[in-house]
């Protein structure tokens, strides 16, 4: 059966006071800690650990909710960027005629209307900015969810136990360095002189 609300409040007040004393550097065996109702330094120490665990659990829940909300916001941003990209691509698909003072500018050689490259270049520039926003979105998502955390590796000894380290003498190091195949031995394994395939 769970604690009553009154008991929970009493524990919270006592833990808060204990944590305040610990922040001031007061030891667990101090009379002020005992005055809070702890019957031993070990009991007070365990209560601090419980308080820290409870705080860590509450903090982890808050972080999880924050991550979920941020991921949803980043998803919405990607949706908006997709809509913007569609609009820019439609602009790129249209024909843009160069006009000056309400008159179409013609190519002097072909007498055909000149294309307005400025609008096309602006649309391309907008696509580059959209891609940059997507990249920043992915970077933010990776940091938020811990995707970019460095991998931790562990070297273990025999049967997964601790790696045994010891000092080696110069003779032992020389033996280790020369432990590979002997180049002279590999020459002796050939069937004849170089280039002779007569077997």
PDB file of C-alpha atoms in Angstrom:
ATOM      1  CA  UNK A   1       0.000   0.000   0.000  1.00  0.00           C
ATOM      2  CA  UNK A   2       1.358   3.439  -0.933  1.00  0.00           C
ATOM      3  CA  UNK A   3       2.161   6.277   1.413  1.00  0.00           C
ATOM      4  CA  UNK A   4      -0.481   8.828   2.315  1.00  0.00           C
ATOM      5  CA  UNK A   5      -0.181  12.308   0.863  1.00  0.00           C
ATOM      6  CA  UNK A   6       0.781  13.633   4.305  1.00  0.00           C
ATOM      7  CA  UNK A   7       3.581  11.057   4.631  1.00  0.00           C
ATOM      8  CA  UNK A   8       4.854  11.880   1.137  1.00  0.00           C
ATOM      9  CA  UNK A   9       4.944  15.578   2.049  1.00  0.00           C
ATOM     10  CA  UNK A  10       6.818  14.844   5.296  1.00  0.00           C
ATOM     11  CA  UNK A  11       9.425  12.782   3.414  1.00  0.00           C
ATOM     12  CA  UNK A  12       9.796  15.500   0.778  1.00  0.00           C
ATOM     13  CA  UNK A  13      10.333  18.190   3.431  1.00  0.00           C
ATOM     14  CA  UNK A  14      12.840  16.021   5.329  1.00  0.00           C
ATOM     15  CA  UNK A  15      14.765  15.157   2.132  1.00  0.00           C
ATOM     16  CA  UNK A  16      14.829  18.797   1.056  1.00  0.00           C
ATOM     17  CA  UNK A  17      16.289  19.792   4.419  1.00  0.00           C
ATOM     18  CA  UNK A  18      18.825  16.944   4.250  1.00  0.00           C
ATOM     19  CA  UNK A  19      19.913  17.930   0.747  1.00  0.00           C
ATOM     20  CA  UNK A  20      20.308  21.550   1.897  1.00  0.00           C
ATOM     21  CA  UNK A  21      22.575  20.389   4.739  1.00  0.00           C
ATOM     22  CA  UNK A  22      24.606  18.195   2.367  1.00  0.00           C
ATOM     23  CA  UNK A  23      25.078  21.140  -0.023  1.00  0.00           C
ATOM     24  CA  UNK A  24      26.538  23.054   2.928  1.00  0.00           C
ATOM     25  CA  UNK A  25      29.002  20.188   3.486  1.00  0.00           C
ATOM     26  CA  UNK A  26      27.347  18.826   6.625  1.00  0.00           C
ATOM     27  CA  UNK A  27      28.363  15.209   7.238  1.00  0.00           C
ATOM     28  CA  UNK A  28      25.845  12.395   7.586  1.00  0.00           C
ATOM     29  CA  UNK A  29      26.839  11.805  11.226  1.00  0.00           C
ATOM     30  CA  UNK A  30      26.165  15.435  12.190  1.00  0.00           C
ATOM     31  CA  UNK A  31      23.571  16.082  14.937  1.00  0.00           C
ATOM     32  CA  UNK A  32      21.600  18.342  12.552  1.00  0.00           C
ATOM     33  CA  UNK A  33      21.032  15.345  10.251  1.00  0.00           C
ATOM     34  CA  UNK A  34      19.891  13.227  13.195  1.00  0.00           C
ATOM     35  CA  UNK A  35      17.565  16.058  14.259  1.00  0.00           C
ATOM     36  CA  UNK A  36      15.707  15.654  10.945  1.00  0.00           C
ATOM     37  CA  UNK A  37      14.600  12.199  12.100  1.00  0.00           C
ATOM     38  CA  UNK A  38      17.292   9.931  10.660  1.00  0.00           C
ATOM     39  CA  UNK A  39      18.319   7.201  13.100  1.00  0.00           C
ATOM     40  CA  UNK A  40      21.731   6.584  11.482  1.00  0.00           C
ATOM     41  CA  UNK A  41      24.130   8.166   8.971  1.00  0.00           C
ATOM     42  CA  UNK A  42      23.511   5.182   6.677  1.00  0.00           C
ATOM     43  CA  UNK A  43      19.744   5.832   6.648  1.00  0.00           C
ATOM     44  CA  UNK A  44      20.347   9.480   5.741  1.00  0.00           C
ATOM     45  CA  UNK A  45      22.801   8.459   3.008  1.00  0.00           C
ATOM     46  CA  UNK A  46      20.243   6.039   1.516  1.00  0.00           C
ATOM     47  CA  UNK A  47      17.590   8.764   1.573  1.00  0.00           C
ATOM     48  CA  UNK A  48      19.865  11.111  -0.385  1.00  0.00           C
ATOM     49  CA  UNK A  49      20.356   8.358  -2.969  1.00  0.00           C
ATOM     50  CA  UNK A  50      16.580   7.828  -3.163  1.00  0.00           C
ATOM     51  CA  UNK A  51      16.043  11.559  -3.653  1.00  0.00           C
ATOM     52  CA  UNK A  52      18.652  11.670  -6.412  1.00  0.00           C
ATOM     53  CA  UNK A  53      17.131   8.612  -8.115  1.00  0.00           C
ATOM     54  CA  UNK A  54      13.638  10.121  -7.949  1.00  0.00           C
ATOM     55  CA  UNK A  55      15.004  13.357  -9.396  1.00  0.00           C
ATOM     56  CA  UNK A  56      16.830  11.449 -12.138  1.00  0.00           C
ATOM     57  CA  UNK A  57      13.649   9.512 -13.040  1.00  0.00           C
ATOM     58  CA  UNK A  58      11.572  12.713 -13.148  1.00  0.00           C
ATOM     59  CA  UNK A  59      14.277  14.424 -15.180  1.00  0.00           C
ATOM     60  CA  UNK A  60      14.445  11.487 -17.609  1.00  0.00           C
ATOM     61  CA  UNK A  61      10.662  11.662 -18.091  1.00  0.00           C
ATOM     62  CA  UNK A  62      10.874  15.411 -18.775  1.00  0.00           C
ATOM     63  CA  UNK A  63      13.724  14.865 -21.249  1.00  0.00           C
ATOM     64  CA  UNK A  64      11.706  12.182 -23.027  1.00  0.00           C
ATOM     65  CA  UNK A  65       8.693  14.487 -23.369  1.00  0.00           C
ATOM     66  CA  UNK A  66      10.948  17.327 -24.570  1.00  0.00           C
ATOM     67  CA  UNK A  67      12.564  15.057 -27.175  1.00  0.00           C
ATOM     68  CA  UNK A  68       9.167  13.921 -28.443  1.00  0.00           C
ATOM     69  CA  UNK A  69       7.911  17.508 -28.794  1.00  0.00           C
ATOM     70  CA  UNK A  70      11.124  18.635 -30.499  1.00  0.00           C
ATOM     71  CA  UNK A  71      11.017  15.684 -32.918  1.00  0.00           C
ATOM     72  CA  UNK A  72       7.422  16.561 -33.806  1.00  0.00           C
ATOM     73  CA  UNK A  73       8.456  20.182 -34.382  1.00  0.00           C
ATOM     74  CA  UNK A  74      11.327  19.031 -36.615  1.00  0.00           C
ATOM     75  CA  UNK A  75       8.901  16.774 -38.547  1.00  0.00           C
ATOM     76  CA  UNK A  76       6.599  19.762 -39.093  1.00  0.00           C
ATOM     77  CA  UNK A  77       9.544  21.809 -40.325  1.00  0.00           C
ATOM     78  CA  UNK A  78      10.417  19.103 -42.873  1.00  0.00           C
ATOM     79  CA  UNK A  79       6.807  19.069 -44.083  1.00  0.00           C
ATOM     80  CA  UNK A  80       6.859  22.848 -44.563  1.00  0.00           C
ATOM     81  CA  UNK A  81      10.176  22.601 -46.439  1.00  0.00           C
ATOM     82  CA  UNK A  82       8.682  19.947 -48.753  1.00  0.00           C
ATOM     83  CA  UNK A  83       5.769  22.277 -49.596  1.00  0.00           C
ATOM     84  CA  UNK A  84       8.182  25.142 -50.264  1.00  0.00           C
ATOM     85  CA  UNK A  85      10.338  22.924 -52.469  1.00  0.00           C
ATOM     86  CA  UNK A  86       7.305  21.929 -54.568  1.00  0.00           C
ATOM     87  CA  UNK A  87       6.457  25.618 -55.108  1.00  0.00           C
ATOM     88  CA  UNK A  88      10.027  26.492 -56.106  1.00  0.00           C
ATOM     89  CA  UNK A  89      10.178  23.568 -58.538  1.00  0.00           C
ATOM     90  CA  UNK A  90       6.951  24.801 -60.163  1.00  0.00           C
ATOM     91  CA  UNK A  91       8.591  28.210 -60.614  1.00  0.00           C
ATOM     92  CA  UNK A  92      11.576  26.493 -62.232  1.00  0.00           C
ATOM     93  CA  UNK A  93       9.242  24.554 -64.535  1.00  0.00           C
ATOM     94  CA  UNK A  94       7.606  27.742 -65.866  1.00  0.00           C
ATOM     95  CA  UNK A  95       8.984  29.786 -68.742  1.00  0.00           C
ATOM     96  CA  UNK A  96      10.238  33.222 -67.675  1.00  0.00           C
ATOM     97  CA  UNK A  97      10.431  35.884 -70.368  1.00  0.00           C
ATOM     98  CA  UNK A  98      12.650  38.926 -69.949  1.00  0.00           C
ATOM     99  CA  UNK A  99      10.521  42.096 -69.874  1.00  0.00           C
ATOM    100  CA  UNK A 100      11.644  45.730 -69.686  1.00  0.00           C
ATOM    101  CA  UNK A 101       9.139  48.592 -69.197  1.00  0.00           C
ATOM    102  CA  UNK A 102       6.296  46.268 -70.129  1.00  0.00           C
ATOM    103  CA  UNK A 103       7.934  45.190 -73.387  1.00  0.00           C
ATOM    104  CA  UNK A 104       9.236  41.680 -74.127  1.00  0.00           C
ATOM    105  CA  UNK A 105      12.954  41.714 -74.887  1.00  0.00           C
ATOM    106  CA  UNK A 106      13.789  39.774 -78.046  1.00  0.00           C
ATOM    107  CA  UNK A 107      17.034  38.034 -78.972  1.00  0.00           C
ATOM    108  CA  UNK A 108      18.529  40.144 -81.795  1.00  0.00           C
ATOM    109  CA  UNK A 109      19.713  37.055 -83.719  1.00  0.00           C
ATOM    110  CA  UNK A 110      16.593  34.879 -83.473  1.00  0.00           C
ATOM    111  CA  UNK A 111      13.882  37.477 -82.764  1.00  0.00           C
ATOM    112  CA  UNK A 112      12.635  35.044 -80.049  1.00  0.00           C
ATOM    113  CA  UNK A 113      11.857  36.271 -76.472  1.00  0.00           C
ATOM    114  CA  UNK A 114      14.858  36.096 -74.144  1.00  0.00           C
ATOM    115  CA  UNK A 115      14.636  33.923 -71.010  1.00  0.00           C
ATOM    116  CA  UNK A 116      14.848  35.731 -67.655  1.00  0.00           C
ATOM    117  CA  UNK A 117      17.749  33.912 -65.951  1.00  0.00           C
ATOM    118  CA  UNK A 118      17.459  36.005 -62.778  1.00  0.00           C
ATOM    119  CA  UNK A 119      14.227  34.283 -61.710  1.00  0.00           C
ATOM    120  CA  UNK A 120      15.729  30.841 -62.411  1.00  0.00           C
ATOM    121  CA  UNK A 121      18.877  31.658 -60.428  1.00  0.00           C
ATOM    122  CA  UNK A 122      16.776  32.956 -57.527  1.00  0.00           C
ATOM    123  CA  UNK A 123      14.747  29.727 -57.529  1.00  0.00           C
ATOM    124  CA  UNK A 124      17.938  27.648 -57.534  1.00  0.00           C
ATOM    125  CA  UNK A 125      19.267  29.739 -54.652  1.00  0.00           C
ATOM    126  CA  UNK A 126      16.018  29.068 -52.759  1.00  0.00           C
ATOM    127  CA  UNK A 127      16.425  25.301 -53.336  1.00  0.00           C
ATOM    128  CA  UNK A 128      19.952  25.474 -51.901  1.00  0.00           C
ATOM    129  CA  UNK A 129      18.587  27.244 -48.808  1.00  0.00           C
ATOM    130  CA  UNK A 130      15.885  24.586 -48.423  1.00  0.00           C
ATOM    131  CA  UNK A 131      18.532  21.846 -48.557  1.00  0.00           C
ATOM    132  CA  UNK A 132      20.610  23.750 -45.993  1.00  0.00           C
ATOM    133  CA  UNK A 133      17.569  23.914 -43.710  1.00  0.00           C
ATOM    134  CA  UNK A 134      17.074  20.153 -44.113  1.00  0.00           C
ATOM    135  CA  UNK A 135      20.720  19.551 -43.207  1.00  0.00           C
ATOM    136  CA  UNK A 136      20.402  21.700 -40.081  1.00  0.00           C
ATOM    137  CA  UNK A 137      17.186  19.838 -39.215  1.00  0.00           C
ATOM    138  CA  UNK A 138      19.017  16.499 -39.467  1.00  0.00           C
ATOM    139  CA  UNK A 139      21.924  17.787 -37.356  1.00  0.00           C
ATOM    140  CA  UNK A 140      19.526  19.053 -34.689  1.00  0.00           C
ATOM    141  CA  UNK A 141      17.677  15.720 -34.683  1.00  0.00           C
ATOM    142  CA  UNK A 142      20.952  13.796 -34.365  1.00  0.00           C
ATOM    143  CA  UNK A 143      22.039  15.888 -31.378  1.00  0.00           C
ATOM    144  CA  UNK A 144      18.601  15.753 -29.776  1.00  0.00           C
ATOM    145  CA  UNK A 145      18.353  11.962 -29.991  1.00  0.00           C
ATOM    146  CA  UNK A 146      22.023  11.217 -29.324  1.00  0.00           C
ATOM    147  CA  UNK A 147      22.732   9.733 -32.761  1.00  0.00           C
ATOM    148  CA  UNK A 148      26.125  11.452 -32.938  1.00  0.00           C
ATOM    149  CA  UNK A 149      27.372  10.219 -29.590  1.00  0.00           C
ATOM    150  CA  UNK A 150      30.813   8.645 -29.927  1.00  0.00           C
ATOM    151  CA  UNK A 151      30.871   4.875 -29.868  1.00  0.00           C
ATOM    152  CA  UNK A 152      32.434   3.437 -26.757  1.00  0.00           C
ATOM    153  CA  UNK A 153      34.560   0.367 -27.168  1.00  0.00           C
ATOM    154  CA  UNK A 154      36.074  -1.836 -24.550  1.00  0.00           C
ATOM    155  CA  UNK A 155      39.074  -4.076 -24.913  1.00  0.00           C
ATOM    156  CA  UNK A 156      38.845  -7.207 -22.808  1.00  0.00           C
ATOM    157  CA  UNK A 157      41.212  -9.991 -22.012  1.00  0.00           C
ATOM    158  CA  UNK A 158      40.722 -13.738 -22.253  1.00  0.00           C
ATOM    159  CA  UNK A 159      37.103 -14.938 -21.920  1.00  0.00           C
ATOM    160  CA  UNK A 160      35.843 -11.346 -21.653  1.00  0.00           C
ATOM    161  CA  UNK A 161      37.741 -10.738 -18.435  1.00  0.00           C
ATOM    162  CA  UNK A 162      39.949  -7.765 -17.656  1.00  0.00           C
ATOM    163  CA  UNK A 163      42.890  -7.123 -19.922  1.00  0.00           C
ATOM    164  CA  UNK A 164      46.081  -8.126 -18.183  1.00  0.00           C
ATOM    165  CA  UNK A 165      48.857  -5.568 -18.484  1.00  0.00           C
ATOM    166  CA  UNK A 166      52.449  -6.166 -17.527  1.00  0.00           C
ATOM    167  CA  UNK A 167      55.874  -4.816 -18.315  1.00  0.00           C
ATOM    168  CA  UNK A 168      57.933  -6.682 -20.867  1.00  0.00           C
ATOM    169  CA  UNK A 169      61.698  -6.931 -20.958  1.00  0.00           C
ATOM    170  CA  UNK A 170      63.669  -5.888 -24.023  1.00  0.00           C
ATOM    171  CA  UNK A 171      64.165  -9.557 -24.910  1.00  0.00           C
ATOM    172  CA  UNK A 172      60.400 -10.253 -24.705  1.00  0.00           C
ATOM    173  CA  UNK A 173      59.614  -7.198 -26.850  1.00  0.00           C
ATOM    174  CA  UNK A 174      62.179  -8.329 -29.428  1.00  0.00           C
ATOM    175  CA  UNK A 175      60.564 -11.793 -29.492  1.00  0.00           C
ATOM    176  CA  UNK A 176      57.085 -10.271 -30.004  1.00  0.00           C
ATOM    177  CA  UNK A 177      58.312  -8.039 -32.840  1.00  0.00           C
ATOM    178  CA  UNK A 178      59.990 -10.983 -34.555  1.00  0.00           C
ATOM    179  CA  UNK A 179      57.050 -13.358 -34.064  1.00  0.00           C
ATOM    180  CA  UNK A 180      55.761 -12.858 -37.633  1.00  0.00           C
ATOM    181  CA  UNK A 181      56.650 -15.139 -40.538  1.00  0.00           C
ATOM    182  CA  UNK A 182      60.341 -15.277 -41.312  1.00  0.00           C
ATOM    183  CA  UNK A 183      61.006 -13.791 -44.776  1.00  0.00           C
ATOM    184  CA  UNK A 184      63.814 -16.337 -45.294  1.00  0.00           C
ATOM    185  CA  UNK A 185      61.363 -19.184 -44.649  1.00  0.00           C
ATOM    186  CA  UNK A 186      58.978 -17.946 -47.340  1.00  0.00           C
ATOM    187  CA  UNK A 187      61.857 -17.986 -49.880  1.00  0.00           C
ATOM    188  CA  UNK A 188      62.665 -21.588 -48.990  1.00  0.00           C
ATOM    189  CA  UNK A 189      59.055 -22.632 -49.692  1.00  0.00           C
ATOM    190  CA  UNK A 190      59.334 -21.806 -53.397  1.00  0.00           C
ATOM    191  CA  UNK A 191      59.722 -24.751 -55.753  1.00  0.00           C
ATOM    192  CA  UNK A 192      62.715 -23.413 -57.609  1.00  0.00           C
ATOM    193  CA  UNK A 193      64.513 -20.268 -58.674  1.00  0.00           C
ATOM    194  CA  UNK A 194      62.382 -17.193 -59.295  1.00  0.00           C
ATOM    195  CA  UNK A 195      60.531 -17.508 -62.539  1.00  0.00           C
ATOM    196  CA  UNK A 196      61.106 -21.287 -62.785  1.00  0.00           C
ATOM    197  CA  UNK A 197      57.772 -23.067 -62.997  1.00  0.00           C
ATOM    198  CA  UNK A 198      59.230 -26.445 -63.818  1.00  0.00           C
ATOM    199  CA  UNK A 199      58.226 -27.946 -60.411  1.00  0.00           C
TER     200      UNK A 199
END
